[in-house]
Rosetta silent file (secondary structure, phi, psi, omega in degrees, C-alpha in Angstrom):
SEQUENCE: XXXXXXXXXXXXXXXXXXXXXXXXXXXXXXXXXXXXXXXXXXXXXXXXXXXXXXXXXXXXXXXXXXXXXXXXXXXXXXXXXXXXXXXXXXXXXXXXXXXXXXXXXXXXXXXXXXXXXXXXXXXXXXXXXXXXXXXXXXXXXXXXXXXXXXXXXXXXXXXXXXXXXXXXXXXXXXXXXXXXXXXXXX
SCORE:     score description
SCORE:     0.000 S_00000001
   1 L     0.000  129.898 -178.874  -30.285   -7.685  -12.321 S_00000001
   2 L   -88.952  141.665  175.774  -28.099   -9.750  -14.632 S_00000001
   3 L   -88.948  165.288  177.534  -29.447  -12.665  -16.616 S_00000001
   4 H   -60.888  -36.294  179.457  -27.603  -15.968  -17.052 S_00000001
   5 H   -64.321  -44.979  179.161  -27.038  -15.018  -20.700 S_00000001
   6 H   -62.791  -41.336  178.053  -25.427  -11.699  -19.760 S_00000001
   7 H   -63.751  -42.864  178.676  -23.140  -13.406  -17.247 S_00000001
   8 H   -59.707  -44.780  179.536  -22.164  -15.996  -19.838 S_00000001
   9 H   -65.151  -43.236  179.716  -21.304  -13.289  -22.374 S_00000001
  10 H   -63.369  -43.215  177.924  -19.322  -11.279  -19.807 S_00000001
  11 H   -64.477  -41.514  177.913  -17.330  -14.354  -18.735 S_00000001
  12 H   -60.629  -44.717  178.442  -16.728  -15.241  -22.388 S_00000001
  13 H   -65.265  -39.613  178.072  -15.414  -11.758  -23.147 S_00000001
  14 H   -61.965  -42.254  178.351  -13.214  -11.833  -20.032 S_00000001
  15 H   -63.921  -46.421 -178.576  -11.716  -15.149  -21.137 S_00000001
  16 H   -62.533  -44.539  179.898  -11.090  -13.974  -24.694 S_00000001
  17 H   -66.306  -36.964  179.374   -9.463  -10.739  -23.553 S_00000001
  18 H   -65.549  -47.170 -178.659   -7.334  -12.573  -20.997 S_00000001
  19 H   -77.563  -20.807  178.646   -5.992  -15.119  -23.474 S_00000001
  20 H   -84.929  -73.544 -179.339   -5.710  -12.504  -26.228 S_00000001
  21 H   -64.833  -36.830  179.890   -4.299   -9.332  -24.751 S_00000001
  22 H   -63.038  -23.313  179.342   -2.834  -11.265  -21.824 S_00000001
  23 H   -62.623  -31.757  179.233   -0.700  -13.285  -24.226 S_00000001
  24 H   -62.367  -41.111  177.814    1.466  -10.243  -24.845 S_00000001
  25 H   -63.731  -38.774  179.791    2.393  -10.196  -21.151 S_00000001
  26 H   -67.577  -35.517  175.260    3.276  -13.875  -21.262 S_00000001
  27 H   -65.737  -41.075  177.563    5.555  -13.292  -24.240 S_00000001
  28 H   -61.156  -35.256  178.723    7.186  -10.456  -22.294 S_00000001
  29 H   -65.817  -26.679  179.994    7.730  -12.878  -19.409 S_00000001
  30 L  -102.316    9.789 -171.978    9.681  -15.178  -21.707 S_00000001
  31 H   -60.593  -36.026  179.849   11.493  -12.379  -23.534 S_00000001
  32 H   -62.951  -39.095  178.479   14.931  -13.145  -22.083 S_00000001
  33 H   -68.154  -44.228 -179.011   14.692  -16.715  -23.390 S_00000001
  34 H   -63.842  -47.670 -179.560   13.415  -15.642  -26.784 S_00000001
  35 H   -60.840  -39.863  178.628   16.054  -12.933  -27.186 S_00000001
  36 H   -64.143  -35.640  179.205   18.778  -15.393  -26.185 S_00000001
  37 H   -71.749  -28.591 -178.500   17.591  -17.882  -28.788 S_00000001
  38 H   -77.707  -20.448 -179.700   17.645  -15.250  -31.538 S_00000001
  39 L    48.000   57.611 -179.023   21.288  -14.381  -30.875 S_00000001
  40 L  -133.204 -178.899  177.763   20.792  -10.818  -32.025 S_00000001
  41 L   -78.368  155.790  177.995   21.270   -7.359  -30.631 S_00000001
  42 H   -62.976  -34.822  178.997   18.901   -6.008  -28.025 S_00000001
  43 H   -63.521  -47.338 -179.911   18.034   -3.143  -30.385 S_00000001
  44 H   -64.214  -41.690  177.925   17.000   -5.512  -33.181 S_00000001
  45 H   -62.717  -44.179 -176.998   15.010   -7.661  -30.739 S_00000001
  46 H   -66.373  -14.435  177.339   13.325   -4.606  -29.218 S_00000001
  47 H   -69.693  -19.319  178.917   12.045   -3.582  -32.629 S_00000001
  48 H   -54.646  -52.780  177.445    9.467   -6.415  -32.334 S_00000001
  49 H   -61.257  -27.707  175.421    7.088   -4.479  -30.067 S_00000001
  50 H   -67.209  -41.380  175.942    7.416   -1.518  -32.441 S_00000001
  51 H   -59.637  -43.246  178.533    6.250   -3.784  -35.266 S_00000001
  52 H   -58.453  -48.951 -178.637    3.322   -4.839  -33.037 S_00000001
  53 H   -64.105  -42.659 -179.890    2.337   -1.230  -32.363 S_00000001
  54 H   -64.845  -43.819  178.097    2.699   -0.186  -36.000 S_00000001
  55 H   -65.033  -41.073  177.079    0.624   -3.113  -37.285 S_00000001
  56 H   -59.516  -43.114  178.664   -1.979   -2.469  -34.621 S_00000001
  57 H   -63.247  -48.995 -177.755   -2.188    1.172  -35.668 S_00000001
  58 H   -62.316  -43.209  179.597   -2.436    0.379  -39.385 S_00000001
  59 H   -70.565  -31.892  179.703   -5.096   -2.285  -38.921 S_00000001
  60 H   -64.066  -21.224  178.006   -7.015   -0.064  -36.493 S_00000001
  61 H   -64.575  -26.794  178.871   -7.556    2.364  -39.371 S_00000001
  62 H  -117.574    0.754 -174.035   -9.935   -0.186  -40.906 S_00000001
  63 H   -60.513  -43.730 -178.297  -10.797   -2.206  -37.778 S_00000001
  64 H   -59.160  -41.716  178.981  -14.139   -0.524  -37.053 S_00000001
  65 H   -66.183  -42.589  178.990  -15.298   -1.287  -40.555 S_00000001
  66 H   -62.828  -42.996 -178.878  -14.038   -4.881  -40.320 S_00000001
  67 H   -63.501  -41.061  177.408  -15.744   -5.456  -36.977 S_00000001
  68 H   -67.372  -39.592 -178.270  -19.050   -4.185  -38.375 S_00000001
  69 H   -70.115  -46.111 -175.261  -18.626   -6.202  -41.558 S_00000001
  70 H   -89.097  -17.603 -173.189  -17.553   -9.487  -39.965 S_00000001
  71 L    87.117  144.610 -179.802  -19.475   -9.062  -36.645 S_00000001
  72 H   -58.383  -38.491 -178.979  -17.832   -8.541  -33.265 S_00000001
  73 H   -61.551  -47.134  178.977  -18.192  -12.235  -32.358 S_00000001
  74 H   -65.169  -34.387  177.521  -16.324  -13.413  -35.456 S_00000001
  75 H   -67.838  -36.957  174.809  -13.630  -10.813  -34.845 S_00000001
  76 H   -62.675  -41.695  178.136  -13.156  -12.123  -31.307 S_00000001
  77 H   -64.556  -40.789  175.983  -12.782  -15.629  -32.735 S_00000001
  78 H   -63.331  -39.110  178.118  -10.289  -14.326  -35.294 S_00000001
  79 H   -60.929  -38.628  176.614   -8.434  -12.586  -32.471 S_00000001
  80 H   -60.389  -45.508  179.998   -8.115  -15.899  -30.633 S_00000001
  81 H   -66.269  -42.961  177.590   -6.565  -17.461  -33.737 S_00000001
  82 H   -61.148  -41.265 -179.138   -4.233  -14.506  -34.312 S_00000001
  83 H   -64.488  -46.777  179.562   -3.129  -14.647  -30.688 S_00000001
  84 H   -62.345  -41.799  178.694   -2.393  -18.386  -30.760 S_00000001
  85 H   -66.671  -38.549  178.000   -0.490  -18.032  -34.021 S_00000001
  86 H   -63.483  -42.959  177.927    1.450  -15.059  -32.653 S_00000001
  87 H   -61.093  -45.315  179.692    2.450  -17.037  -29.561 S_00000001
  88 H   -61.343  -43.659  178.149    3.597  -19.927  -31.748 S_00000001
  89 H   -60.149  -45.748 -178.731    5.643  -17.588  -33.967 S_00000001
  90 H   -66.627  -39.649 -179.327    7.296  -15.983  -30.952 S_00000001
  91 H   -67.035  -37.842 -175.433    7.965  -19.336  -29.279 S_00000001
  92 H   -95.849    3.347 -176.702    9.471  -20.871  -32.397 S_00000001
  93 L   -60.768  121.829  174.688   11.311  -17.769  -33.583 S_00000001
  94 L  -117.355    0.372  176.692   14.823  -18.651  -34.625 S_00000001
  95 L  -148.989  166.091 -176.913   15.298  -15.467  -36.629 S_00000001
  96 H   -65.159  -33.111 -178.651   14.148  -11.870  -36.484 S_00000001
  97 H   -60.861  -43.057  179.358   11.664  -12.269  -39.339 S_00000001
  98 H   -68.879  -38.732  176.531    9.642  -14.844  -37.379 S_00000001
  99 H   -61.351  -45.158  178.974    9.881  -12.730  -34.222 S_00000001
 100 H   -66.708  -38.109  178.512    8.623   -9.693  -36.113 S_00000001
 101 H   -62.024  -43.508  177.419    5.840  -11.754  -37.745 S_00000001
 102 H   -60.260  -42.669  178.246    4.630  -12.892  -34.316 S_00000001
 103 H   -66.100  -37.937  176.802    4.585   -9.304  -33.097 S_00000001
 104 H   -61.092  -41.312  178.179    2.723   -8.200  -36.234 S_00000001
 105 H   -63.961  -37.805  174.823    0.060  -10.836  -35.512 S_00000001
 106 H   -61.843  -39.930  178.136   -0.284   -9.499  -31.965 S_00000001
 107 H   -63.047  -42.328  178.156   -0.850   -6.024  -33.429 S_00000001
 108 H   -63.977  -44.604  178.652   -3.541   -7.311  -35.770 S_00000001
 109 H   -58.466  -44.556 -178.398   -5.195   -9.204  -32.916 S_00000001
 110 H   -62.810  -33.813 -176.935   -5.209   -6.091  -30.743 S_00000001
 111 H   -76.300  -43.472 -173.900   -6.853   -4.034  -33.486 S_00000001
 112 H  -113.103  -18.859 -171.612   -9.687   -6.339  -34.543 S_00000001
 113 L  -119.559   26.245 -179.647   -9.964   -9.199  -32.080 S_00000001
 114 L  -132.396 -115.985 -169.627   -9.789   -7.724  -28.618 S_00000001
 115 H   -61.143  -42.469 -178.709  -11.323   -4.766  -26.779 S_00000001
 116 H   -63.691  -44.173  179.091  -13.159   -3.145  -29.690 S_00000001
 117 H   -68.018  -40.534  178.291  -14.808   -6.413  -30.720 S_00000001
 118 H   -62.235  -38.584  177.941  -15.585   -7.310  -27.092 S_00000001
 119 H   -62.068  -39.799  177.143  -17.212   -3.902  -26.639 S_00000001
 120 H   -62.109  -43.352  178.566  -19.415   -4.633  -29.651 S_00000001
 121 H   -64.941  -46.963 -178.293  -20.474   -7.981  -28.189 S_00000001
 122 H   -63.207  -37.958 -179.238  -21.062   -6.498  -24.741 S_00000001
 123 H   -61.226  -33.949  178.592  -23.090   -3.600  -26.162 S_00000001
 124 H   -64.168  -28.925 -174.084  -25.565   -6.056  -27.678 S_00000001
 125 H  -107.023  -21.673 -175.018  -26.260   -7.503  -24.222 S_00000001
 126 H  -119.191  -12.647  178.420  -25.654   -4.630  -21.808 S_00000001
 127 H    55.809 -125.533 -175.498  -26.498   -1.467  -23.765 S_00000001
 128 H   -70.369  -11.670  176.762  -25.680    1.656  -21.781 S_00000001
 129 H   -86.171    0.086 -177.564  -24.129   -0.450  -18.977 S_00000001
 130 H   -53.650  -46.266 -179.167  -21.377   -1.635  -21.352 S_00000001
 131 H   -59.170  -39.023  179.657  -18.656    0.726  -20.008 S_00000001
 132 H   -67.294  -45.493 -179.935  -19.183   -0.487  -16.439 S_00000001
 133 H   -63.579  -42.447  178.583  -19.191   -4.139  -17.473 S_00000001
 134 H   -63.579  -37.085  176.652  -16.081   -3.641  -19.617 S_00000001
 135 H   -62.177  -43.480  177.566  -14.366   -1.975  -16.659 S_00000001
 136 H   -64.197  -44.755  179.533  -15.105   -4.978  -14.432 S_00000001
 137 H   -60.474  -41.842  179.559  -13.943   -7.361  -17.167 S_00000001
 138 H   -63.593  -39.401  176.100  -10.720   -5.389  -17.597 S_00000001
 139 H   -63.814  -44.578  177.174  -10.065   -5.614  -13.853 S_00000001
 140 H   -62.125  -41.968  178.895  -10.699   -9.358  -13.859 S_00000001
 141 H   -60.192  -44.370  179.040   -8.433   -9.694  -16.896 S_00000001
 142 H   -59.548  -43.555  178.005   -5.615   -7.858  -15.099 S_00000001
 143 H   -65.069  -45.133 -179.477   -5.882  -10.175  -12.104 S_00000001
 144 H   -62.159  -42.005  179.714   -6.050  -13.276  -14.302 S_00000001
 145 H   -65.425  -38.854  178.586   -2.992  -12.217  -16.323 S_00000001
 146 H   -64.994  -37.309  176.178   -1.002  -11.576  -13.143 S_00000001
 147 H   -67.811  -39.311  175.982   -1.878  -15.080  -11.925 S_00000001
 148 H   -62.355  -36.324  178.306   -0.909  -16.518  -15.323 S_00000001
 149 H   -64.600  -37.961  176.279    2.425  -14.723  -15.040 S_00000001
 150 H   -63.347  -45.254  178.235    3.052  -16.457  -11.700 S_00000001
 151 H   -63.197  -43.820 -179.469    2.267  -19.836  -13.244 S_00000001
 152 H   -60.491  -42.351 -178.844    4.422  -19.026  -16.265 S_00000001
 153 H   -62.463  -37.360  177.207    7.407  -18.106  -14.100 S_00000001
 154 H   -68.379  -40.782  179.350    7.157  -21.459  -12.330 S_00000001
 155 H   -68.107  -39.811  179.662    6.859  -23.333  -15.618 S_00000001
 156 H   -66.353  -26.531  177.438    9.766  -21.432  -17.193 S_00000001
 157 H   -72.714  -19.137 -175.444   11.947  -22.415  -14.235 S_00000001
 158 H  -112.076  -27.577 -172.931   11.273  -26.092  -14.997 S_00000001
 159 L  -128.258  162.397  175.624   10.678  -26.400  -18.748 S_00000001
 160 L   -63.136  139.281 -176.440   11.977  -25.021  -22.028 S_00000001
 161 H   -59.760  -31.859  179.675   10.246  -21.760  -22.913 S_00000001
 162 H   -65.383  -37.651  177.138    9.145  -23.143  -26.304 S_00000001
 163 H   -67.210  -44.361 -179.905    7.254  -25.938  -24.581 S_00000001
 164 H   -62.256  -49.283 -178.760    5.633  -23.529  -22.126 S_00000001
 165 H   -69.602  -36.111  176.517    4.581  -21.072  -24.843 S_00000001
 166 H   -62.187  -43.398  176.034    3.499  -23.852  -27.205 S_00000001
 167 H   -62.744  -37.828  178.770    1.253  -25.257  -24.489 S_00000001
 168 H   -67.352  -37.958  177.944   -0.114  -21.796  -23.866 S_00000001
 169 H   -60.029  -41.109  178.249   -0.864  -21.341  -27.594 S_00000001
 170 H   -66.360  -41.822  178.392   -2.932  -24.533  -27.518 S_00000001
 171 H   -63.142  -37.820  177.961   -4.708  -23.361  -24.351 S_00000001
 172 H   -60.715  -46.717  178.699   -5.460  -20.011  -26.019 S_00000001
 173 H   -61.394  -46.508 -176.517   -7.134  -21.789  -28.941 S_00000001
 174 H   -66.501  -52.582 -179.009   -9.112  -24.132  -26.698 S_00000001
 175 H   -66.283  -42.255 -179.180  -10.226  -21.548  -24.112 S_00000001
 176 H   -64.532  -45.237  179.008  -10.767  -18.798  -26.658 S_00000001
 177 H   -64.501  -41.953  176.808  -12.831  -20.951  -29.007 S_00000001
 178 H   -59.640  -45.179 -178.549  -14.876  -22.258  -26.066 S_00000001
 179 H   -61.353  -44.911 -177.389  -15.464  -18.710  -24.826 S_00000001
 180 H   -74.375  -47.396 -173.553  -16.598  -17.409  -28.197 S_00000001
 181 H   -77.902  -38.141 -175.527  -18.556  -20.418  -29.442 S_00000001
 182 H   -97.485  -48.550 -174.802  -20.114  -21.675  -26.191 S_00000001
 183 H   -79.560  -45.059  179.276  -20.231  -18.777  -23.723 S_00000001
 184 H   -80.864  -45.206  176.916  -20.798  -15.857  -26.088 S_00000001
 185 L    62.827 -151.227 -177.512  -22.585  -17.894  -28.740 S_00000001
 186 L   -93.223    0.000    0.000  -24.722  -16.235  -31.337 S_00000001
């Protein structure tokens, strides 16, 4: 039987993971617009996700230590900030350096402010049931991201991609901070 506190924590983690990891999918949905604005080669543009993966790998080498040192909750909050900043960088990118910086921030977020930190938070409340709860949360996150992609496609058909992504960056900060500070709490 789940307590109200456990449900609150699970919903908070689902929200943080959706706005964090899910942001990468939303950037991918706007990639044609972003690439067109950069006026660069497809090869140079495509190097952005490589930067994301490389930064994620490098930060993951110390991520476990950071999560233990800073606490999983604080790392989730940091992940929310990294994600919002990454979205803003990608939305406002007018050159490859800014595009690469946004991708680097996504890599950092993935290493310290997403699944590993959420697992730490969930473990405090669910113990040995953590893998099952994380599996349910991941499924919910996948559904939520697919619905966000539908909304994004409708918004991109009507508005400039920078406006859509900028609004999403603000929503990430608001929802993510609410999830960590109010739903997950201390």
